[in-house]
Amino acid sequence: MVAITNFPPEESARTKSFSRLHEECIKPVKVEKMSAKAELKISIDDDGNYVEIDESGSSRQLEKAQITLNDCLACSGCVTSAESMLIAQQSHIVLRHALENASLPHELDDLSKKIVIVSISPQSRASLAAKYGLSLYDAARTLTSFFKTLGARFVFDTTFAREFSLLESQCEFVERYQRHQQDVGALPMLASACPGWICYAEKTHGKFILPYISTVQSPQQVMGQLVKSHLSKTFAISPSNIFHATIMPCFDKKLEASRQDFYRQGDETRDVDCVITSGEVMQMLSEHGLTLKDCLPHPLDSLYSTEAKDGKLIGHAGGGSGGYLEHVFRYAARELFGKNVDTVTYKTLRNKDHREVTLEMDGKVVLRFAAAYGFRNIQNLMQKIKRGKSPYHYIEVMACPSGCLNGGGQIKPEDYEVPAELLHRVEELYESAPHQELGTLPEVSHIYQEWLGGSPGSVHARSILHTQYHALEKSTSALNLKW
Ligand code: SF4
């Protein structure tokens, strides 16, 4: 039996993610066309009705709009009860339980206990830093202190894992482009770091669209490989004796961690055992009667370090969703056309979430990349690909409008805060990390040498850091048929 939740097209993925947990259907209010001059306000009356107030102060109750098939984006954002279960199984309570039972340094031989490792995404760190009025670096050190005090052995930054994800993506693109020139291989290549988008593609566009999606794992899942394969080997700890939790900006990351592709048969464990959101970290802190400012800063772990020399954390250029477009574009321009691109210049198209970047040679566009955030933009581009009308070689696809810094698991604004201003603060904090030139971290090169076949794109790196997708049957439940 499948339970369905539906969302109106105007709902942002941010709201949607929260709503998904409650399985509600939100109906928007219908606003009639108004003259350009008229100034109308909408408020909620004591009975909870939406009321329109015109310039003269007179008011009228608004009708609730009905959602029809025409409103449906067919984004497959509807959450199934099975997915709800998977999300509920990964809560901060599960992490708290793991931390309470964590193995201490002198208990490594006690196989009944697991060591706990926490990996924090840079988007969540920026959200928490904004919440508590800290710099990124101080947020990193106080989060390390908080989780270590509770029992975590290591606290990592998934920016380190993103290095691998970006390096693999740029190699994959160049190879696909070259194969495409010989009439094999599918372009545009579609970014794969967003599980909200992957879920939509598998449910809605099935076999047709999957060959276009990059096979590179997201930073969260690469971190899972580093922890459960590389670190476990380095410290001779069985992967099943590690509890690996990640802190992420959205609930969709919980579904990603639950994918069968990331389950380690034989070890009977997952690469990521539990995902909690930025908001859930805030909840954990408040359950301990703390804010991040109350935690004494702790030095960051030197293994998988993303600490720059000057007391800052490193970041990647290209925005809050990881900078896939920008890194792949620069690399492709250099490798395929011998052009060094210092500054990537974006052109905004239909809206700020649909942007384009091009490289011209002799007056001809040789590379055309796009960023498409939010389901409306994604769906338009999917239709173009299906009709063979997409002009793009690469598309950075992200389910949330404004990208990951605006994910559904980020800390919500207080009543007195303007959401756009909070998002702006989070973006500023995120961008305060100096940009790291890709591939220049010595530890990343070392790991490629010792564990991943020498270089990005090697056969061995592909077998470890890439994944596959599965077309899902569209549900034919009675509820769906009604649509
Ligand atoms: S855009 Fe980022 S935050 Fe939003 S669903 Fe995708 S991965 Fe999660």
Tab-separated table of C-alpha atoms in Angstrom, residues 66-473:
chain	number	residue	atom	x	y	z
A	66	GLN	CA	-8.090	23.241	-6.068
A	67	ILE	CA	-5.122	21.362	-7.444
A	68	THR	CA	-5.822	19.699	-10.751
A	69	LEU	CA	-3.752	17.481	-12.944
A	70	ASN	CA	-2.583	20.614	-14.754
A	71	ASP	CA	-0.979	21.930	-11.556
A	72	CYS	CA	0.896	18.711	-10.926
A	73	LEU	CA	4.546	18.869	-11.878
A	74	ALA	CA	4.685	15.072	-11.865
A	75	CYS	CA	7.854	15.672	-9.911
A	76	SER	CA	7.322	12.473	-7.921
A	77	GLY	CA	7.936	14.545	-4.836
A	78	CYS	CA	5.102	12.522	-3.356
A	79	VAL	CA	6.607	10.496	-0.579
A	80	THR	CA	5.717	6.848	-0.111
A	81	SER	CA	5.096	5.369	3.320
A	82	ALA	CA	8.213	3.218	2.807
A	83	GLU	CA	10.260	6.382	2.292
A	84	SER	CA	8.697	7.957	5.382
A	85	MET	CA	9.855	4.922	7.363
A	86	LEU	CA	13.399	5.236	6.012
A	87	ILE	CA	13.476	8.905	6.978
A	88	ALA	CA	12.079	8.210	10.446
A	89	GLN	CA	14.668	5.482	11.037
A	90	GLN	CA	17.426	8.075	10.837
A	91	SER	CA	16.784	10.588	13.569
A	92	HIS	CA	18.918	12.419	16.069
A	93	ILE	CA	17.588	9.913	18.639
A	94	VAL	CA	19.289	7.096	16.714
A	95	LEU	CA	22.527	9.092	16.687
A	96	ARG	CA	22.176	9.900	20.384
A	97	HIS	CA	21.747	6.198	21.143
A	98	ALA	CA	24.859	5.336	19.095
A	99	LEU	CA	26.866	8.021	20.917
A	100	GLU	CA	25.695	6.782	24.327
A	101	ASN	CA	26.918	3.297	23.445
A	102	ALA	CA	30.052	4.357	21.568
A	103	SER	CA	33.294	2.474	22.102
A	104	LEU	CA	35.931	4.484	23.970
A	105	PRO	CA	39.587	4.530	22.843
A	106	HIS	CA	40.563	1.766	25.322
A	107	GLU	CA	37.606	-0.424	24.241
A	108	LEU	CA	38.675	-1.116	20.649
A	109	ASP	CA	38.736	-4.857	21.299
A	110	ASP	CA	35.170	-4.848	22.583
A	111	LEU	CA	33.331	-5.828	19.417
A	112	SER	CA	29.962	-5.255	21.027
A	113	LYS	CA	30.637	-1.512	20.770
A	114	LYS	CA	31.049	0.693	17.714
A	115	ILE	CA	33.194	3.739	17.213
A	116	VAL	CA	31.124	6.732	16.125
A	117	ILE	CA	32.268	9.032	13.325
A	118	VAL	CA	30.384	12.207	12.418
A	119	SER	CA	30.847	13.919	9.028
A	120	ILE	CA	29.479	17.440	8.702
A	121	SER	CA	28.475	19.022	5.398
A	122	PRO	CA	29.678	22.590	4.756
A	123	GLN	CA	26.063	23.674	4.088
A	124	SER	CA	24.939	22.490	7.534
A	125	ARG	CA	27.942	24.109	9.177
A	126	ALA	CA	27.069	27.436	7.552
A	127	SER	CA	23.444	27.108	8.721
A	128	LEU	CA	24.535	26.387	12.304
A	129	ALA	CA	27.151	29.168	12.215
A	130	ALA	CA	24.441	31.639	11.133
A	131	LYS	CA	22.099	30.408	13.855
A	132	TYR	CA	24.626	30.882	16.650
A	133	GLY	CA	26.470	33.919	15.293
A	134	LEU	CA	29.803	32.136	14.814
A	135	SER	CA	32.418	32.104	12.076
A	136	LEU	CA	32.612	28.927	9.983
A	137	TYR	CA	35.841	27.938	11.671
A	138	ASP	CA	34.460	28.440	15.180
A	139	ALA	CA	31.323	26.529	14.245
A	140	ALA	CA	33.530	23.650	13.028
A	141	ARG	CA	35.545	23.622	16.256
A	142	THR	CA	32.553	23.860	18.572
A	143	LEU	CA	30.655	21.167	16.625
A	144	THR	CA	33.733	18.947	16.958
A	145	SER	CA	33.733	19.630	20.681
A	146	PHE	CA	29.985	18.886	21.002
A	147	PHE	CA	30.108	15.543	19.193
A	148	LYS	CA	33.390	14.447	20.785
A	149	THR	CA	32.078	15.223	24.259
A	150	LEU	CA	29.098	13.000	23.468
A	151	GLY	CA	31.361	10.126	22.380
A	152	ALA	CA	32.352	10.598	18.698
A	153	ARG	CA	35.903	9.418	17.869
A	154	PHE	CA	36.319	11.535	14.713
A	155	VAL	CA	34.487	14.547	13.324
A	156	PHE	CA	35.088	15.190	9.594
A	157	ASP	CA	34.093	17.752	6.982
A	158	THR	CA	32.481	16.376	3.805
A	159	THR	CA	34.296	19.100	1.823
A	160	PHE	CA	37.176	16.603	1.848
A	161	ALA	CA	34.992	13.955	0.182
A	162	ARG	CA	33.702	16.548	-2.306
A	163	GLU	CA	37.250	16.868	-3.666
A	164	PHE	CA	36.982	13.272	-4.913
A	165	SER	CA	33.456	13.762	-6.201
A	166	LEU	CA	34.469	16.855	-8.212
A	167	LEU	CA	37.662	15.278	-9.554
A	168	GLU	CA	35.773	12.198	-10.725
A	169	SER	CA	32.992	14.329	-12.261
A	170	GLN	CA	35.345	16.382	-14.392
A	171	CYS	CA	37.133	13.279	-15.703
A	172	GLU	CA	33.822	11.596	-16.457
A	173	PHE	CA	32.598	14.625	-18.390
A	174	VAL	CA	35.681	14.877	-20.608
A	175	GLU	CA	35.475	11.185	-21.414
A	176	ARG	CA	31.759	11.431	-22.205
A	177	TYR	CA	32.309	14.482	-24.379
A	178	GLN	CA	35.019	12.705	-26.383
A	179	ARG	CA	32.843	9.618	-26.800
A	180	HIS	CA	29.925	11.799	-27.819
A	181	GLN	CA	32.080	13.284	-30.601
A	182	GLN	CA	32.324	9.731	-31.925
A	183	ASP	CA	28.535	9.358	-31.681
A	184	VAL	CA	28.582	7.213	-28.555
A	185	GLY	CA	27.656	8.217	-25.008
A	186	ALA	CA	24.898	10.490	-23.810
A	187	LEU	CA	25.117	14.264	-23.384
A	188	PRO	CA	24.225	16.462	-21.570
A	189	MET	CA	25.822	14.929	-18.516
A	190	LEU	CA	23.573	15.595	-15.526
A	191	ALA	CA	25.059	16.115	-12.072
A	192	SER	CA	24.378	13.391	-9.529
A	193	ALA	CA	25.032	14.969	-6.117
A	194	CYS	CA	21.364	15.742	-5.303
A	195	PRO	CA	19.295	12.743	-4.147
A	196	GLY	CA	16.055	14.736	-4.489
A	197	TRP	CA	16.721	15.018	-8.215
A	198	ILE	CA	17.921	11.401	-8.548
A	199	CYS	CA	14.765	10.162	-6.849
A	200	TYR	CA	12.650	12.209	-9.287
A	201	ALA	CA	14.614	10.976	-12.310
A	202	GLU	CA	14.302	7.321	-11.313
A	203	LYS	CA	10.581	7.576	-10.571
A	204	THR	CA	9.499	9.854	-13.375
A	205	HIS	CA	11.820	9.633	-16.352
A	206	GLY	CA	13.069	6.099	-15.842
A	207	LYS	CA	15.253	4.353	-18.366
A	208	PHE	CA	15.376	7.253	-20.804
A	209	ILE	CA	17.095	9.782	-18.568
A	210	LEU	CA	19.319	7.563	-16.410
A	211	PRO	CA	22.172	7.185	-18.971
A	212	TYR	CA	22.605	10.977	-18.895
A	213	ILE	CA	23.243	11.090	-15.146
A	214	SER	CA	26.824	11.192	-13.930
A	215	THR	CA	27.714	7.983	-12.115
A	216	VAL	CA	29.867	9.777	-9.533
A	217	GLN	CA	28.756	9.379	-5.929
A	218	SER	CA	27.743	12.436	-3.924
A	219	PRO	CA	30.115	13.863	-1.277
A	220	GLN	CA	28.058	12.161	1.446
A	221	GLN	CA	28.489	8.728	-0.116
A	222	VAL	CA	32.168	9.305	-0.983
A	223	MET	CA	32.666	10.150	2.694
A	224	GLY	CA	30.935	6.849	3.467
A	225	GLN	CA	33.487	5.032	1.298
A	226	LEU	CA	36.380	6.864	2.929
A	227	VAL	CA	35.153	5.979	6.414
A	228	LYS	CA	33.985	2.409	5.871
A	229	SER	CA	36.698	1.331	3.413
A	230	HIS	CA	39.768	3.544	3.729
A	231	LEU	CA	39.689	4.494	7.403
A	232	SER	CA	38.516	1.061	8.517
A	233	LYS	CA	41.482	-0.505	6.692
A	234	THR	CA	43.937	2.107	8.012
A	235	PHE	CA	42.891	1.503	11.624
A	236	ALA	CA	42.063	-2.214	11.190
A	237	ILE	CA	38.488	-1.752	12.370
A	238	SER	CA	35.708	-3.769	10.778
A	239	PRO	CA	33.296	-1.513	8.801
A	240	SER	CA	30.458	-3.018	10.821
A	241	ASN	CA	32.133	-1.744	13.987
A	242	ILE	CA	31.885	1.849	12.808
A	243	PHE	CA	28.719	3.916	13.157
A	244	HIS	CA	28.987	6.684	10.581
A	245	ALA	CA	26.591	9.627	10.859
A	246	THR	CA	26.421	12.618	8.536
A	247	ILE	CA	24.955	16.085	9.112
A	248	MET	CA	23.174	17.293	5.968
A	249	PRO	CA	20.987	20.163	4.723
A	250	CYS	CA	18.046	17.981	3.596
A	251	PHE	CA	15.938	14.921	4.357
A	252	ASP	CA	16.557	13.439	0.917
A	253	LYS	CA	20.080	12.584	2.056
A	254	LYS	CA	18.504	10.068	4.454
A	255	LEU	CA	16.931	8.314	1.487
A	256	GLU	CA	20.244	8.396	-0.359
A	257	ALA	CA	22.067	6.727	2.540
A	258	SER	CA	19.373	4.012	2.584
A	259	ARG	CA	19.846	3.014	-1.058
A	260	GLN	CA	20.641	-0.644	-1.560
A	261	ASP	CA	23.643	0.408	-3.699
A	262	PHE	CA	25.311	1.779	-0.567
A	263	TYR	CA	24.738	-1.323	1.550
A	264	ARG	CA	27.878	-3.393	2.101
A	265	GLN	CA	26.940	-7.007	1.641
A	266	GLY	CA	29.198	-9.235	3.723
A	267	ASP	CA	29.897	-6.512	6.276
A	268	GLU	CA	26.146	-6.074	6.760
A	269	THR	CA	26.494	-2.330	7.179
A	270	ARG	CA	25.874	0.873	5.253
A	271	ASP	CA	28.444	3.449	4.140
A	272	VAL	CA	26.388	5.992	6.068
A	273	ASP	CA	24.388	4.596	8.981
A	274	CYS	CA	22.424	7.685	9.928
A	275	VAL	CA	21.821	11.125	8.459
A	276	ILE	CA	20.589	13.987	10.580
A	277	THR	CA	19.777	17.482	9.428
A	278	SER	CA	21.156	20.848	10.532
A	279	GLY	CA	17.836	21.425	12.328
A	280	GLU	CA	18.175	18.137	14.198
A	281	VAL	CA	21.659	19.151	15.414
A	282	MET	CA	20.096	22.310	16.827
A	283	GLN	CA	17.506	20.092	18.530
A	284	MET	CA	20.272	17.903	20.027
A	285	LEU	CA	22.038	20.979	21.355
A	286	SER	CA	18.881	22.333	22.942
A	287	GLU	CA	18.103	18.939	24.503
A	288	HIS	CA	21.449	19.309	26.275
A	289	GLY	CA	20.557	22.866	27.253
A	290	LEU	CA	23.342	24.174	25.021
A	291	THR	CA	23.995	26.473	22.114
A	292	LEU	CA	27.143	26.096	20.018
A	293	LYS	CA	28.547	29.135	21.819
A	294	ASP	CA	28.542	27.116	25.073
A	295	CYS	CA	30.863	24.441	23.606
A	296	LEU	CA	34.589	24.947	24.099
A	297	PRO	CA	36.312	24.933	20.687
A	298	HIS	CA	38.127	21.666	20.018
A	299	PRO	CA	40.986	21.234	17.500
A	300	LEU	CA	39.804	19.736	14.215
A	301	ASP	CA	40.778	16.195	13.277
A	302	SER	CA	43.895	16.148	11.125
A	303	LEU	CA	42.861	13.018	9.208
A	304	TYR	CA	40.900	14.084	6.078
A	305	SER	CA	41.654	17.680	7.021
A	306	THR	CA	40.067	20.689	5.336
A	307	GLU	CA	41.722	23.212	7.623
A	308	ALA	CA	43.668	25.976	5.889
A	309	LYS	CA	46.826	27.345	7.528
A	310	ASP	CA	45.288	30.676	8.520
A	311	GLY	CA	42.599	29.338	10.837
A	312	LYS	CA	39.983	28.941	8.112
A	313	LEU	CA	38.300	26.033	6.413
A	314	ILE	CA	38.773	25.444	2.725
A	315	GLY	CA	35.841	25.567	0.331
A	316	HIS	CA	35.147	25.111	-3.381
A	317	ALA	CA	34.210	27.813	-5.882
A	318	GLY	CA	30.892	27.709	-7.689
A	319	GLY	CA	28.187	28.208	-5.071
A	320	GLY	CA	26.461	26.451	-2.226
A	321	SER	CA	25.642	23.230	-4.051
A	322	GLY	CA	29.245	22.163	-4.462
A	323	GLY	CA	30.450	23.969	-7.582
A	324	TYR	CA	30.045	21.020	-9.959
A	325	LEU	CA	29.263	23.158	-13.012
A	326	GLU	CA	32.182	25.480	-12.423
A	327	HIS	CA	34.818	22.807	-11.840
A	328	VAL	CA	33.705	20.607	-14.717
A	329	PHE	CA	33.537	23.669	-17.007
A	330	ARG	CA	37.043	24.878	-16.173
A	331	TYR	CA	38.540	21.419	-16.532
A	332	ALA	CA	36.742	20.728	-19.821
A	333	ALA	CA	37.809	24.113	-21.255
A	334	ARG	CA	41.419	23.302	-20.395
A	335	GLU	CA	41.492	19.637	-21.375
A	336	LEU	CA	39.362	19.796	-24.504
A	337	PHE	CA	40.157	23.268	-25.874
A	338	GLY	CA	43.396	24.356	-24.157
A	339	LYS	CA	41.645	27.377	-22.584
A	340	ASN	CA	42.285	28.509	-19.008
A	341	VAL	CA	39.118	30.058	-17.602
A	342	ASP	CA	39.898	32.272	-14.612
A	343	THR	CA	36.401	33.595	-14.010
A	344	VAL	CA	33.276	31.696	-14.897
A	345	THR	CA	30.613	34.162	-16.032
A	346	TYR	CA	27.001	33.136	-15.582
A	347	LYS	CA	24.074	34.398	-17.631
A	348	THR	CA	20.709	34.290	-15.859
A	349	LEU	CA	17.971	32.927	-18.108
A	350	ARG	CA	14.289	32.387	-17.099
A	351	ASN	CA	14.994	33.045	-13.406
A	352	LYS	CA	17.908	33.123	-10.947
A	353	ASP	CA	17.761	29.321	-10.644
A	354	HIS	CA	18.322	28.766	-14.342
A	355	ARG	CA	21.716	30.046	-15.409
A	356	GLU	CA	24.024	29.324	-18.284
A	357	VAL	CA	27.763	29.394	-18.961
A	358	THR	CA	29.356	29.140	-22.390
A	359	LEU	CA	32.824	28.847	-23.879
A	360	GLU	CA	33.353	30.312	-27.317
A	361	MET	CA	36.153	29.549	-29.760
A	362	ASP	CA	36.430	31.505	-33.015
A	363	GLY	CA	32.952	32.938	-32.501
A	364	LYS	CA	31.403	29.481	-32.032
A	365	VAL	CA	30.022	28.098	-28.757
A	366	VAL	CA	31.936	24.916	-28.010
A	367	LEU	CA	30.755	24.338	-24.417
A	368	ARG	CA	27.323	25.217	-23.076
A	369	PHE	CA	26.613	24.410	-19.432
A	370	ALA	CA	23.570	25.181	-17.279
A	371	ALA	CA	22.540	25.185	-13.651
A	372	ALA	CA	18.912	24.155	-13.098
A	373	TYR	CA	17.610	24.391	-9.553
A	374	GLY	CA	14.057	23.606	-8.446
A	375	PHE	CA	11.593	21.252	-10.137
A	376	ARG	CA	10.103	23.772	-12.539
A	377	ASN	CA	13.480	24.399	-14.169
A	378	ILE	CA	14.419	20.738	-14.003
A	379	GLN	CA	11.223	19.667	-15.669
A	380	ASN	CA	11.594	22.151	-18.512
A	381	LEU	CA	15.088	20.910	-19.216
A	382	MET	CA	14.016	17.266	-19.035
A	383	GLN	CA	11.371	17.915	-21.683
A	384	LYS	CA	14.012	19.491	-23.903
A	385	ILE	CA	16.329	16.520	-23.490
A	386	LYS	CA	13.491	14.131	-24.300
A	387	ARG	CA	12.669	16.059	-27.467
A	388	GLY	CA	16.358	16.156	-28.454
A	389	LYS	CA	16.307	19.959	-28.110
A	390	SER	CA	18.688	20.504	-25.199
A	391	PRO	CA	21.585	22.752	-26.207
A	392	TYR	CA	23.646	21.765	-23.164
A	393	HIS	CA	26.701	19.609	-22.622
A	394	TYR	CA	26.394	19.599	-18.832
A	395	ILE	CA	23.662	20.530	-16.353
A	396	GLU	CA	24.131	20.995	-12.609
A	397	VAL	CA	20.732	19.790	-11.419
A	398	MET	CA	19.562	20.508	-7.863
A	399	ALA	CA	16.064	19.925	-6.498
A	400	CYS	CA	15.940	22.907	-4.124
A	401	PRO	CA	15.394	26.443	-5.415
A	402	SER	CA	18.614	28.350	-4.536
A	403	GLY	CA	20.398	25.012	-4.033
A	404	CYS	CA	21.654	23.160	-0.977
A	405	LEU	CA	22.063	26.171	1.320
A	406	ASN	CA	18.264	26.414	1.112
A	407	GLY	CA	17.709	22.689	1.754
A	408	GLY	CA	14.663	21.494	3.684
A	409	GLY	CA	16.761	20.376	6.668
A	410	GLN	CA	18.447	23.731	7.247
A	411	ILE	CA	17.595	25.730	10.345
A	412	LYS	CA	14.332	27.597	9.845
A	413	PRO	CA	14.125	31.358	10.374
A	414	GLU	CA	12.690	32.594	13.659
A	415	ASP	CA	9.366	34.447	13.475
A	416	TYR	CA	11.181	37.801	13.510
A	417	GLU	CA	13.626	36.802	10.749
A	418	VAL	CA	13.126	37.405	7.033
A	419	PRO	CA	13.839	34.054	5.286
A	420	ALA	CA	15.710	35.700	2.401
A	421	GLU	CA	17.962	37.590	4.841
A	422	LEU	CA	18.763	34.408	6.755
A	423	LEU	CA	19.590	32.617	3.504
A	424	HIS	CA	21.821	35.529	2.513
A	425	ARG	CA	23.680	35.267	5.841
A	426	VAL	CA	24.157	31.527	5.385
A	427	GLU	CA	25.456	32.117	1.850
A	428	GLU	CA	27.914	34.754	3.059
A	429	LEU	CA	29.233	32.452	5.761
A	430	TYR	CA	29.545	29.562	3.323
A	431	GLU	CA	31.487	31.762	0.902
A	432	SER	CA	33.850	32.930	3.661
A	433	ALA	CA	35.812	29.673	3.200
A	434	PRO	CA	38.749	30.366	0.863
A	435	HIS	CA	38.410	28.438	-2.392
A	436	GLN	CA	40.691	25.463	-2.778
A	437	GLU	CA	42.200	24.755	-6.189
A	438	LEU	CA	40.879	21.319	-7.019
A	439	GLY	CA	43.333	18.440	-6.758
A	440	THR	CA	45.941	20.338	-4.736
A	441	LEU	CA	45.267	18.737	-1.342
A	442	PRO	CA	48.269	16.459	-0.739
A	443	GLU	CA	46.188	14.017	1.290
A	444	VAL	CA	43.736	13.554	-1.580
A	445	SER	CA	46.607	12.758	-3.969
A	446	HIS	CA	48.008	10.352	-1.412
A	447	ILE	CA	44.677	8.509	-1.108
A	448	TYR	CA	44.421	8.269	-4.907
A	449	GLN	CA	47.915	6.794	-4.951
A	450	GLU	CA	47.480	4.277	-2.187
A	451	TRP	CA	43.839	3.290	-2.579
A	452	LEU	CA	42.214	4.538	-5.784
A	453	GLY	CA	44.424	3.330	-8.614
A	454	GLY	CA	46.689	6.380	-8.883
A	455	SER	CA	44.502	9.089	-10.404
A	456	PRO	CA	40.934	10.347	-10.860
A	457	GLY	CA	38.978	8.337	-13.392
A	458	SER	CA	41.077	5.176	-12.913
A	459	VAL	CA	39.309	1.828	-13.145
A	460	HIS	CA	39.751	1.350	-9.422
A	461	ALA	CA	38.430	4.806	-8.550
A	462	ARG	CA	35.398	4.084	-10.727
A	463	SER	CA	34.683	0.825	-8.970
A	464	ILE	CA	34.719	2.561	-5.581
A	465	LEU	CA	33.477	6.110	-6.120
A	466	HIS	CA	30.827	5.632	-8.805
A	467	THR	CA	27.335	4.157	-8.580
A	468	GLN	CA	24.326	3.166	-10.682
A	469	TYR	CA	20.655	4.113	-10.962
A	470	HIS	CA	17.451	2.161	-11.270
A	471	ALA	CA	14.301	3.033	-13.176
A	472	LEU	CA	11.337	2.650	-10.866
A	473	GLU	CA	7.907	1.523	-11.923
